[in-house]
Amino acid sequence: MTDSSPAKTVLVCRNKTCSAQGSAKVLAAFEAGAPEGVAVKRSGCIGQCGSGPMVLVEPEKTWYSQVQPGDVSEIVSRHLVGDRPVMRKLYPLFHPKETSIKGWLIVSGILLGLLLLMFGMLFGQTVYF
Ligand code: FES
């Protein structure tokens, strides 16, 4: 017995708002470029109007926003084939960017350094008065 269900399904919203934002060409690009075993379907509104064209990849529920036809080949090669989401196109409402602790440490260090410099300058001025 073989399982004929696709490994992944790409839903491209073709409702009113996403259509006005160009989802027909996005859908056509996915239909032309989807690898074997990936189903591409047009969908009705998926509830995120205004951020489209919206694309939802299932079963992992990866949301892409403002997808343009030129983005499709990257989503196909990186995500549908390589199983790595295309970070720059992820829908930020459902996939917020992770803040790195390293970044926070660098910013905190710079702010602390500036604060110490200011105190040093103030202290230095008061010594000479
Ligand atoms: S019209 Fe596309 S998400 Fe609503």
PDB file of C-alpha atoms and ligand atoms in Angstrom:
ATOM      1  CA  MET A   1       0.000   0.000   0.000  1.00  0.00           C
ATOM      2  CA  THR A   2       1.397   3.443  -0.947  1.00  0.00           C
ATOM      3  CA  ASP A   3       0.508   6.791   0.505  1.00  0.00           C
ATOM      4  CA  SER A   4      -0.466   9.164  -2.322  1.00  0.00           C
ATOM      5  CA  SER A   5      -0.849  12.272  -0.170  1.00  0.00           C
ATOM      6  CA  PRO A   6       1.688  14.991  -1.014  1.00  0.00           C
ATOM      7  CA  ALA A   7       4.591  15.639   1.328  1.00  0.00           C
ATOM      8  CA  LYS A   8       3.808  19.332   1.275  1.00  0.00           C
ATOM      9  CA  THR A   9       0.989  21.503   0.068  1.00  0.00           C
ATOM     10  CA  VAL A  10       1.415  25.104  -1.048  1.00  0.00           C
ATOM     11  CA  LEU A  11      -1.700  27.208  -0.672  1.00  0.00           C
ATOM     12  CA  VAL A  12      -1.712  30.459  -2.636  1.00  0.00           C
ATOM     13  CA  CYS A  13      -4.486  32.835  -1.693  1.00  0.00           C
ATOM     14  CA  ARG A  14      -6.486  33.884  -4.714  1.00  0.00           C
ATOM     15  CA  ASN A  15      -9.164  35.837  -2.943  1.00  0.00           C
ATOM     16  CA  LYS A  16      -9.875  39.479  -3.697  1.00  0.00           C
ATOM     17  CA  THR A  17      -7.092  41.342  -1.866  1.00  0.00           C
ATOM     18  CA  CYS A  18      -4.283  38.909  -2.671  1.00  0.00           C
ATOM     19  CA  SER A  19      -5.463  38.751  -6.281  1.00  0.00           C
ATOM     20  CA  ALA A  20      -5.233  42.535  -6.492  1.00  0.00           C
ATOM     21  CA  GLN A  21      -1.662  42.205  -5.190  1.00  0.00           C
ATOM     22  CA  GLY A  22      -0.669  39.769  -7.930  1.00  0.00           C
ATOM     23  CA  SER A  23      -1.332  36.287  -6.551  1.00  0.00           C
ATOM     24  CA  ALA A  24      -2.317  34.883  -9.972  1.00  0.00           C
ATOM     25  CA  LYS A  25       1.296  35.150 -11.160  1.00  0.00           C
ATOM     26  CA  VAL A  26       2.557  33.729  -7.868  1.00  0.00           C
ATOM     27  CA  LEU A  27       0.248  30.744  -8.205  1.00  0.00           C
ATOM     28  CA  ALA A  28       1.351  30.218 -11.813  1.00  0.00           C
ATOM     29  CA  ALA A  29       5.008  30.335 -10.768  1.00  0.00           C
ATOM     30  CA  PHE A  30       4.455  27.718  -8.064  1.00  0.00           C
ATOM     31  CA  GLU A  31       2.489  25.513 -10.474  1.00  0.00           C
ATOM     32  CA  ALA A  32       5.312  25.716 -12.976  1.00  0.00           C
ATOM     33  CA  GLY A  33       8.130  25.158 -10.502  1.00  0.00           C
ATOM     34  CA  ALA A  34       6.872  22.916  -7.716  1.00  0.00           C
ATOM     35  CA  PRO A  35       8.899  19.758  -7.277  1.00  0.00           C
ATOM     36  CA  GLU A  36       7.363  16.312  -7.508  1.00  0.00           C
ATOM     37  CA  GLY A  37       5.352  15.383  -4.438  1.00  0.00           C
ATOM     38  CA  VAL A  38       4.336  18.969  -3.646  1.00  0.00           C
ATOM     39  CA  ALA A  39       0.740  19.958  -4.272  1.00  0.00           C
ATOM     40  CA  VAL A  40       0.003  23.540  -5.267  1.00  0.00           C
ATOM     41  CA  LYS A  41      -3.512  24.785  -4.655  1.00  0.00           C
ATOM     42  CA  ARG A  42      -5.322  28.055  -4.953  1.00  0.00           C
ATOM     43  CA  SER A  43      -7.114  28.971  -1.781  1.00  0.00           C
ATOM     44  CA  GLY A  44      -9.736  31.355  -0.633  1.00  0.00           C
ATOM     45  CA  CYS A  45      -8.952  34.028   1.892  1.00  0.00           C
ATOM     46  CA  ILE A  46      -6.685  32.706   4.629  1.00  0.00           C
ATOM     47  CA  GLY A  47      -7.386  35.615   6.908  1.00  0.00           C
ATOM     48  CA  GLN A  48      -4.346  37.836   6.425  1.00  0.00           C
ATOM     49  CA  CYS A  49      -5.610  40.283   3.825  1.00  0.00           C
ATOM     50  CA  GLY A  50      -3.372  43.221   3.073  1.00  0.00           C
ATOM     51  CA  SER A  51      -0.076  41.386   3.566  1.00  0.00           C
ATOM     52  CA  GLY A  52      -0.312  39.399   0.395  1.00  0.00           C
ATOM     53  CA  PRO A  53       0.029  37.757  -1.794  1.00  0.00           C
ATOM     54  CA  MET A  54      -0.104  35.249   1.047  1.00  0.00           C
ATOM     55  CA  VAL A  55       1.316  31.738   0.709  1.00  0.00           C
ATOM     56  CA  LEU A  56       0.912  28.988   3.303  1.00  0.00           C
ATOM     57  CA  VAL A  57       3.031  25.824   3.205  1.00  0.00           C
ATOM     58  CA  GLU A  58       1.565  22.815   4.977  1.00  0.00           C
ATOM     59  CA  PRO A  59       1.820  20.654   6.975  1.00  0.00           C
ATOM     60  CA  GLU A  60       4.418  22.757   8.790  1.00  0.00           C
ATOM     61  CA  LYS A  61       2.249  25.889   8.602  1.00  0.00           C
ATOM     62  CA  THR A  62       4.906  28.226   7.273  1.00  0.00           C
ATOM     63  CA  TRP A  63       3.415  31.540   6.246  1.00  0.00           C
ATOM     64  CA  TYR A  64       4.953  33.751   3.582  1.00  0.00           C
ATOM     65  CA  SER A  65       3.793  37.302   2.937  1.00  0.00           C
ATOM     66  CA  GLN A  66       4.160  39.744   0.070  1.00  0.00           C
ATOM     67  CA  VAL A  67       5.312  36.919  -2.162  1.00  0.00           C
ATOM     68  CA  GLN A  68       6.182  37.979  -5.679  1.00  0.00           C
ATOM     69  CA  PRO A  69       6.753  35.704  -8.675  1.00  0.00           C
ATOM     70  CA  GLY A  70      10.486  36.368  -8.369  1.00  0.00           C
ATOM     71  CA  ASP A  71      10.481  34.906  -4.842  1.00  0.00           C
ATOM     72  CA  VAL A  72       8.999  31.582  -5.876  1.00  0.00           C
ATOM     73  CA  SER A  73      12.146  29.862  -7.169  1.00  0.00           C
ATOM     74  CA  GLU A  74      13.917  30.565  -3.862  1.00  0.00           C
ATOM     75  CA  ILE A  75      10.978  29.223  -1.837  1.00  0.00           C
ATOM     76  CA  VAL A  76      10.914  26.139  -4.039  1.00  0.00           C
ATOM     77  CA  SER A  77      14.625  25.395  -3.814  1.00  0.00           C
ATOM     78  CA  ARG A  78      15.213  26.333  -0.184  1.00  0.00           C
ATOM     79  CA  HIS A  79      11.943  25.342   1.455  1.00  0.00           C
ATOM     80  CA  LEU A  80      10.111  22.807  -0.670  1.00  0.00           C
ATOM     81  CA  VAL A  81      13.280  20.946  -1.652  1.00  0.00           C
ATOM     82  CA  GLY A  82      15.719  21.880   1.122  1.00  0.00           C
ATOM     83  CA  ASP A  83      13.300  22.086   4.076  1.00  0.00           C
ATOM     84  CA  ARG A  84      14.714  25.458   5.134  1.00  0.00           C
ATOM     85  CA  PRO A  85      12.291  28.377   5.213  1.00  0.00           C
ATOM     86  CA  VAL A  86      13.129  31.545   3.316  1.00  0.00           C
ATOM     87  CA  MET A  87      13.538  33.811   6.323  1.00  0.00           C
ATOM     88  CA  ARG A  88      13.256  37.120   4.483  1.00  0.00           C
ATOM     89  CA  LYS A  89       9.773  36.270   3.223  1.00  0.00           C
ATOM     90  CA  LEU A  90       8.315  34.809   6.424  1.00  0.00           C
ATOM     91  CA  TYR A  91       5.163  36.516   7.626  1.00  0.00           C
ATOM     92  CA  PRO A  92       6.348  38.416  10.714  1.00  0.00           C
ATOM     93  CA  LEU A  93       3.003  38.228  12.516  1.00  0.00           C
ATOM     94  CA  PHE A  94       3.266  34.432  12.770  1.00  0.00           C
ATOM     95  CA  HIS A  95       7.045  34.093  12.511  1.00  0.00           C
ATOM     96  CA  PRO A  96       8.537  36.922  14.580  1.00  0.00           C
ATOM     97  CA  LYS A  97      12.241  37.473  14.176  1.00  0.00           C
ATOM     98  CA  GLU A  98      14.266  35.926  16.963  1.00  0.00           C
ATOM     99  CA  THR A  99      16.372  38.353  18.914  1.00  0.00           C
ATOM    100  CA  SER A 100      19.792  37.002  19.612  1.00  0.00           C
ATOM    101  CA  ILE A 101      21.368  37.258  23.044  1.00  0.00           C
ATOM    102  CA  LYS A 102      24.648  38.149  21.323  1.00  0.00           C
ATOM    103  CA  GLY A 103      23.031  41.217  19.746  1.00  0.00           C
ATOM    104  CA  TRP A 104      21.584  42.328  23.065  1.00  0.00           C
ATOM    105  CA  LEU A 105      24.960  41.912  24.766  1.00  0.00           C
ATOM    106  CA  ILE A 106      26.686  44.027  22.119  1.00  0.00           C
ATOM    107  CA  VAL A 107      24.082  46.810  22.374  1.00  0.00           C
ATOM    108  CA  SER A 108      24.146  46.675  26.177  1.00  0.00           C
ATOM    109  CA  GLY A 109      27.942  46.841  26.177  1.00  0.00           C
ATOM    110  CA  ILE A 110      27.950  49.884  23.905  1.00  0.00           C
ATOM    111  CA  LEU A 111      25.335  51.664  26.030  1.00  0.00           C
ATOM    112  CA  LEU A 112      27.200  50.853  29.229  1.00  0.00           C
ATOM    113  CA  GLY A 113      30.425  52.150  27.680  1.00  0.00           C
ATOM    114  CA  LEU A 114      28.760  55.412  26.648  1.00  0.00           C
ATOM    115  CA  LEU A 115      27.248  55.790  30.108  1.00  0.00           C
ATOM    116  CA  LEU A 116      30.627  55.267  31.759  1.00  0.00           C
ATOM    117  CA  LEU A 117      32.211  57.738  29.326  1.00  0.00           C
ATOM    118  CA  MET A 118      29.593  60.352  30.218  1.00  0.00           C
ATOM    119  CA  PHE A 119      30.131  59.818  33.930  1.00  0.00           C
ATOM    120  CA  GLY A 120      33.861  59.987  33.406  1.00  0.00           C
ATOM    121  CA  MET A 121      33.541  63.283  31.546  1.00  0.00           C
ATOM    122  CA  LEU A 122      31.263  64.713  34.210  1.00  0.00           C
ATOM    123  CA  PHE A 123      33.496  63.507  37.006  1.00  0.00           C
ATOM    124  CA  GLY A 124      36.542  64.836  35.181  1.00  0.00           C
ATOM    125  CA  GLN A 125      34.969  68.291  34.835  1.00  0.00           C
ATOM    126  CA  THR A 126      33.953  68.463  38.472  1.00  0.00           C
ATOM    127  CA  VAL A 127      37.491  67.586  39.581  1.00  0.00           C
ATOM    128  CA  TYR A 128      38.899  70.606  37.736  1.00  0.00           C
ATOM    129  CA  PHE A 129      36.315  73.078  39.134  1.00  0.00           C
TER     130      PHE A 129
HETATM  131  S1  FES B   1      -7.407  37.856   0.438  1.00  0.00           S
HETATM  132 FE1  FES B   1      -5.578  36.765   0.743  1.00  0.00          FE
HETATM  133  S2  FES B   1      -5.474  36.519   2.867  1.00  0.00           S
HETATM  134 FE2  FES B   1      -7.388  37.466   2.571  1.00  0.00          FE
END
